[in-house]
PDB file of C-alpha atoms in Angstrom:
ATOM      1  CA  UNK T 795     116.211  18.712 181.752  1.00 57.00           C
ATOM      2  CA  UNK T 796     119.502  20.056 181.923  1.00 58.00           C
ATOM      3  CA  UNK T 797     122.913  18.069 183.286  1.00 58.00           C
ATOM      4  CA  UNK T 798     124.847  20.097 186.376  1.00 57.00           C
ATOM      5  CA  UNK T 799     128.469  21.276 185.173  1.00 56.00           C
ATOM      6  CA  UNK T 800     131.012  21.196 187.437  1.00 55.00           C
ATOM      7  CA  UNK T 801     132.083  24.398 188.923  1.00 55.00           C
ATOM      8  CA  UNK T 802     135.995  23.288 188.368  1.00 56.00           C
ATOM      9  CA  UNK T 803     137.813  22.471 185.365  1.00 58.00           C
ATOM     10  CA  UNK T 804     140.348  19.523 187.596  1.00 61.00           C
ATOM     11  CA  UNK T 805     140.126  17.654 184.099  1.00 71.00           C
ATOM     12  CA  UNK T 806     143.828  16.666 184.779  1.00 73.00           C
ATOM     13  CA  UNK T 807     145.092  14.042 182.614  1.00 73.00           C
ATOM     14  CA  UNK T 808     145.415  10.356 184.057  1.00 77.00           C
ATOM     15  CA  UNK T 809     149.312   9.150 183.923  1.00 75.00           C
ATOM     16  CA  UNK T 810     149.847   6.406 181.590  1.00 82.00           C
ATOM     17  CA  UNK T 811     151.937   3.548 182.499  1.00 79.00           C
ATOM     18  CA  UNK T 812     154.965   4.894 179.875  1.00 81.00           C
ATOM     19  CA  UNK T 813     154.862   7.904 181.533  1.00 75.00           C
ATOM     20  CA  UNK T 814     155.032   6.350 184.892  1.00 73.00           C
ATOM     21  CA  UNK T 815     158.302   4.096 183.751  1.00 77.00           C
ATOM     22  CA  UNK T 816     159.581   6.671 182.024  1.00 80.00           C
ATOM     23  CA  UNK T 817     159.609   9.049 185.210  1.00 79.00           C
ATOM     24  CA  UNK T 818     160.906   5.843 187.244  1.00 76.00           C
ATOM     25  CA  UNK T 819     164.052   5.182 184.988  1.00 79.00           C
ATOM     26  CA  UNK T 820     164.818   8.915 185.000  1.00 79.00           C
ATOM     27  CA  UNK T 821     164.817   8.923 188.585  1.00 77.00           C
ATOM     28  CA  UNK T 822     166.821   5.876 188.709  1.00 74.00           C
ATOM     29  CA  UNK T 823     169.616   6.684 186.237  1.00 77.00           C
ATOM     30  CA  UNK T 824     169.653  10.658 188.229  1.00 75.00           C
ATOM     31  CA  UNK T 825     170.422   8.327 191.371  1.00 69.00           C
ATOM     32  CA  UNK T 826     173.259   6.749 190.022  1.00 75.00           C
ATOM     33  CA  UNK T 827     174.729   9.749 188.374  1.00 75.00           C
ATOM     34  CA  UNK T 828     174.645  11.134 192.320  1.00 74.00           C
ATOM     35  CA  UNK T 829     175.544   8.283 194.252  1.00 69.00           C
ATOM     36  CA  UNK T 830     179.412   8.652 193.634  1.00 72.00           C
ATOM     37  CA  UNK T 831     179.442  12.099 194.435  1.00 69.00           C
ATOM     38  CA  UNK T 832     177.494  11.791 197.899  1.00 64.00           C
ATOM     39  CA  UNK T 833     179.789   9.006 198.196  1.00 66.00           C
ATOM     40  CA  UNK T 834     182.743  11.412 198.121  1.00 67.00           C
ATOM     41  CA  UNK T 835     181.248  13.873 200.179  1.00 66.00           C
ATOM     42  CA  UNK T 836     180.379  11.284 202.904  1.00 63.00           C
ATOM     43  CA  UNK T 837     182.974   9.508 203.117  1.00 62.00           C
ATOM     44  CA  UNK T 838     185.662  11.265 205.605  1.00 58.00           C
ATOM     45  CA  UNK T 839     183.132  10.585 207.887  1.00 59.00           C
ATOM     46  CA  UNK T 840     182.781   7.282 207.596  1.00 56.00           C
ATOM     47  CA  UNK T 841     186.410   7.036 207.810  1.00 55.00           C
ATOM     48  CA  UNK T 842     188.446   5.673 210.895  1.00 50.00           C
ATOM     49  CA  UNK T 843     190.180   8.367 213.024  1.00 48.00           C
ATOM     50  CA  UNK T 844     192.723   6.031 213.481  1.00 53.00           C
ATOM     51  CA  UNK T 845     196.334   6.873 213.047  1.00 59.00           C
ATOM     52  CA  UNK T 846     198.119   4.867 210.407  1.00 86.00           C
ATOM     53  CA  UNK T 847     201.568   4.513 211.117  1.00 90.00           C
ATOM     54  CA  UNK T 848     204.028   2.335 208.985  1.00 91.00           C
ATOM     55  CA  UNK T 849     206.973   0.379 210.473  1.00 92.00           C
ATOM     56  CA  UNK T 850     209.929   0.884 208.166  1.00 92.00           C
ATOM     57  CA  UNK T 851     212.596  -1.496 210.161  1.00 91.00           C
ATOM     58  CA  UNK T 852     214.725  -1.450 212.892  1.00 93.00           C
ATOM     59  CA  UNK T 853     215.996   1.531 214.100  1.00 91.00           C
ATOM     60  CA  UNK T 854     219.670   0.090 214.464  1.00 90.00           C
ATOM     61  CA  UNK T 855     219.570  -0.076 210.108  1.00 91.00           C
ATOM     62  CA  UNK T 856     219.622   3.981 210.396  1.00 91.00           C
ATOM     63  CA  UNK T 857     222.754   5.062 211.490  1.00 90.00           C
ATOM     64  CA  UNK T 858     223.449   8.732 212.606  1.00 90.00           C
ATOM     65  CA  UNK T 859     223.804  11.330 209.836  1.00 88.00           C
ATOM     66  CA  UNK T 860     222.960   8.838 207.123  1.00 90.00           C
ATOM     67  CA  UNK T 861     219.916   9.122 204.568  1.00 92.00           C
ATOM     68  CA  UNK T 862     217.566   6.469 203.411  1.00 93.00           C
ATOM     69  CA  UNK T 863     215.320   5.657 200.844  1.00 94.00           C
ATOM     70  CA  UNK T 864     212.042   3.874 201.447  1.00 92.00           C
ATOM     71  CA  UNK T 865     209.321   2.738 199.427  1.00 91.00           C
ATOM     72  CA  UNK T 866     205.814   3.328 201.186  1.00 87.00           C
ATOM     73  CA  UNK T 867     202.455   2.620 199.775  1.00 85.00           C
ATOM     74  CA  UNK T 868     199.847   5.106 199.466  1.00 78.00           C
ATOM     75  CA  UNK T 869     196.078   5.157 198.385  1.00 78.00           C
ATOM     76  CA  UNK T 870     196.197   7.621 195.299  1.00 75.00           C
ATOM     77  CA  UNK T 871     192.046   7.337 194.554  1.00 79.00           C
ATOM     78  CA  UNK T 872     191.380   3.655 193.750  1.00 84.00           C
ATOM     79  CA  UNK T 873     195.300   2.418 192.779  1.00 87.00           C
ATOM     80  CA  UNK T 874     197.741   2.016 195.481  1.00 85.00           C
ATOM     81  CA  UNK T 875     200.999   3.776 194.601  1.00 85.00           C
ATOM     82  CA  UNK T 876     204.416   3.167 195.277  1.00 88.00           C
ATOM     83  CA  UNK T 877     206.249   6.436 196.963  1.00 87.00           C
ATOM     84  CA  UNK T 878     209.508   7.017 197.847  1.00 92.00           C
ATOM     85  CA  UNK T 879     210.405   8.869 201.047  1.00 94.00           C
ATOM     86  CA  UNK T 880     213.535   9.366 202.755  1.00 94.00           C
ATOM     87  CA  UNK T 881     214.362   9.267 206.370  1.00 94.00           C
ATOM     88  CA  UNK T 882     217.116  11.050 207.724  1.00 94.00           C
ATOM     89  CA  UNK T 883     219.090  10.253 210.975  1.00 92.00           C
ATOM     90  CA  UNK T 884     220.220  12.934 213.139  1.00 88.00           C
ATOM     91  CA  UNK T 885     221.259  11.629 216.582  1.00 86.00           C
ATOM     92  CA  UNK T 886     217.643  10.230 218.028  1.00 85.00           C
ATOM     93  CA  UNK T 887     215.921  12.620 216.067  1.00 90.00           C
ATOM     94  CA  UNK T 888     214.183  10.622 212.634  1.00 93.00           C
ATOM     95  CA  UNK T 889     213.072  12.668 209.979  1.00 94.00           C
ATOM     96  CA  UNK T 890     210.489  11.677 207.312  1.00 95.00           C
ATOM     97  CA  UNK T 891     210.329  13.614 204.216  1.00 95.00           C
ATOM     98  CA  UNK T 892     208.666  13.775 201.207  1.00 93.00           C
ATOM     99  CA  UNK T 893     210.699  13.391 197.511  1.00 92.00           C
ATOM    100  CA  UNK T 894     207.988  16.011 195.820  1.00 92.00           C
ATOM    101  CA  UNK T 895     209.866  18.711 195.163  1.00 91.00           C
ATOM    102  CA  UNK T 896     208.063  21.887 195.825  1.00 91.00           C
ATOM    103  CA  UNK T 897     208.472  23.481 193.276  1.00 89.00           C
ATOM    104  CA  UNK T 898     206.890  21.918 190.116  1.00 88.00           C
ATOM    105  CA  UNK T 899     206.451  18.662 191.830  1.00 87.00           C
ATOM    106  CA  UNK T 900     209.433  15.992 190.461  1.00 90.00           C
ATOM    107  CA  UNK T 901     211.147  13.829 192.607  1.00 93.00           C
ATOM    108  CA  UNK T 902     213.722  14.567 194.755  1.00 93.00           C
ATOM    109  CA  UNK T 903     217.060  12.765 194.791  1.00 94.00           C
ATOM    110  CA  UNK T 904     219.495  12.489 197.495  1.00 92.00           C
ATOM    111  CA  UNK T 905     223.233  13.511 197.656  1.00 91.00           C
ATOM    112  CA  UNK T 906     226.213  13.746 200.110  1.00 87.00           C
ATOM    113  CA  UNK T 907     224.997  16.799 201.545  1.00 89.00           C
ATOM    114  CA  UNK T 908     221.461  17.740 200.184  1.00 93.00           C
ATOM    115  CA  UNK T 909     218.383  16.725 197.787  1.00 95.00           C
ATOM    116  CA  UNK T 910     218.552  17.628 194.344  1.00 94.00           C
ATOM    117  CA  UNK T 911     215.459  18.210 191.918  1.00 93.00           C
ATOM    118  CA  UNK T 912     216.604  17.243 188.130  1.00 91.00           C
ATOM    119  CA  UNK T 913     213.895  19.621 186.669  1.00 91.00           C
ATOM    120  CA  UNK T 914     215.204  22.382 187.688  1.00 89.00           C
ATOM    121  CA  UNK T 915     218.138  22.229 189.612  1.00 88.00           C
ATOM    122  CA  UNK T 916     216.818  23.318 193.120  1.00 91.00           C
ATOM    123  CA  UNK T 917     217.980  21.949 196.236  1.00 94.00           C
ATOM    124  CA  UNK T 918     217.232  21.489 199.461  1.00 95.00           C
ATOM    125  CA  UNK T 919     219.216  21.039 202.849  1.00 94.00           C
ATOM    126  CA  UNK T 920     219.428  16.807 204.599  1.00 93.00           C
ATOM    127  CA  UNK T 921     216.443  18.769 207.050  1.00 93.00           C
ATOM    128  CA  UNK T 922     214.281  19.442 204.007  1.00 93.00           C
ATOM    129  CA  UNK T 923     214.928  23.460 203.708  1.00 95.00           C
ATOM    130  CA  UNK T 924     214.926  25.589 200.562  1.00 95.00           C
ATOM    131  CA  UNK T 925     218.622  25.662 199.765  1.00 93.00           C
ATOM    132  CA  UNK T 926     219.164  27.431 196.346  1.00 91.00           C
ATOM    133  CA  UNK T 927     217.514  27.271 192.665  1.00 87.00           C
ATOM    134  CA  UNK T 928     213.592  28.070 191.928  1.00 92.00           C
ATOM    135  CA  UNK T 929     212.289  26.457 195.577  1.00 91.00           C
ATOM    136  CA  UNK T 930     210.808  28.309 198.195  1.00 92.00           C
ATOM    137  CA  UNK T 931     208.800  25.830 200.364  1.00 94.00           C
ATOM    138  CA  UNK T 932     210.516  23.264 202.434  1.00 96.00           C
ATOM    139  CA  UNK T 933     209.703  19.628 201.265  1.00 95.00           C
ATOM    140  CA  UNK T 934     206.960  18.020 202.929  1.00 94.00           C
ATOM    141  CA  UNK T 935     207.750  15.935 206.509  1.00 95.00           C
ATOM    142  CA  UNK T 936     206.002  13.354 207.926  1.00 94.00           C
ATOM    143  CA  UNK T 937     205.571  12.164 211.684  1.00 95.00           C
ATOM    144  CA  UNK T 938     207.928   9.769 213.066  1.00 94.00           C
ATOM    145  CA  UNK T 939     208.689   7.586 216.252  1.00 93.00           C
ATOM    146  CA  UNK T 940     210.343   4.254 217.235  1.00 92.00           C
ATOM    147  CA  UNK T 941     208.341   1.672 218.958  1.00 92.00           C
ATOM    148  CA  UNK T 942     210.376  -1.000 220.330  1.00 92.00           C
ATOM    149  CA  UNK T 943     213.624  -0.081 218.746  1.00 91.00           C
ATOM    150  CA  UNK T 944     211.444   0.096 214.832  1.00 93.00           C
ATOM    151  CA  UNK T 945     211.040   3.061 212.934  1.00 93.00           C
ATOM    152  CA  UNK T 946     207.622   4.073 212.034  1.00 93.00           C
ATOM    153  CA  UNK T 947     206.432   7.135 209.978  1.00 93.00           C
ATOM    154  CA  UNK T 948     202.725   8.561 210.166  1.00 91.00           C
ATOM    155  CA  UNK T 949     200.736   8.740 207.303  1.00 80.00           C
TER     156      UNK T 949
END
């Protein structure tokens, strides 16, 4: 008598258990190789729409046509970093401005009449503006207001 064959040749291998771990940790380990990226992609988001403004004093500690230097904090990836802005009075008006020069990116400094880069002897005018030297784009400005009589700058 004679056995049946089987019409199909399924004779797939069974997975072993190494094989099965072995596909599990490589799963794993791909996950965590992704997770910071999705992370980075996800997370504006996730973030608040909230404005964040910062209160830099009284108002009163400004006086017309002067310049001042402040100190704000800023996230720069994980470290918070110290930046210097300055603020500069012109009757009510407040502007905030950036020390990054535009040109190659070194900080600003200010003088009687304008901001100076060091690296390359550009300038800009007390409103930011190209003024002379290797600069084309004004410096960057930031959104002010004063909220009972305080000075706060957008960020």
């Amino acid at each position: 008598m004679m056995t049946p064959v089987s019409a199909s040749n399924d004779t797939k291998p069974q997975p072993t258990r190494r094989g099965l771990l072995s596909r599990g940790l490589a799963a794993a380990a791909g996950c965590l190789v992704a997770l910071p990226a999705v992370g980075a992609l996800l997370d504006p988001l996730f973030r608040s729409a909230k404005e964040k403004w910062r209160d830099l004093g009284p108002a009163a500690d400004l006086a017309d046509g002067a310049t001042k230097r402040y100190l704000i904090e800023r996230r720069a990836g994980w470290q918070a970093v110290q930046e210097p802005i300055f603020l500069v009075r012109r009757g009510e008006e407040i502007l905030a401005l950036s020390s990054v020069c535009t040109h190659l990116g070194c900080r600003v400094r200010a003088h009687k009449d304008e901001f100076r880069c060091p690296c390359h002897q550009g300038a800009f005018t007390k409103e930011g503006e190209p003024l002379r030297g290797p600069v084309t784009e004004p410096l960057a400005r930031y959104t002010t207001r004063i909220e009972r009589d305080r000075i706060q700058v957008r960020l």
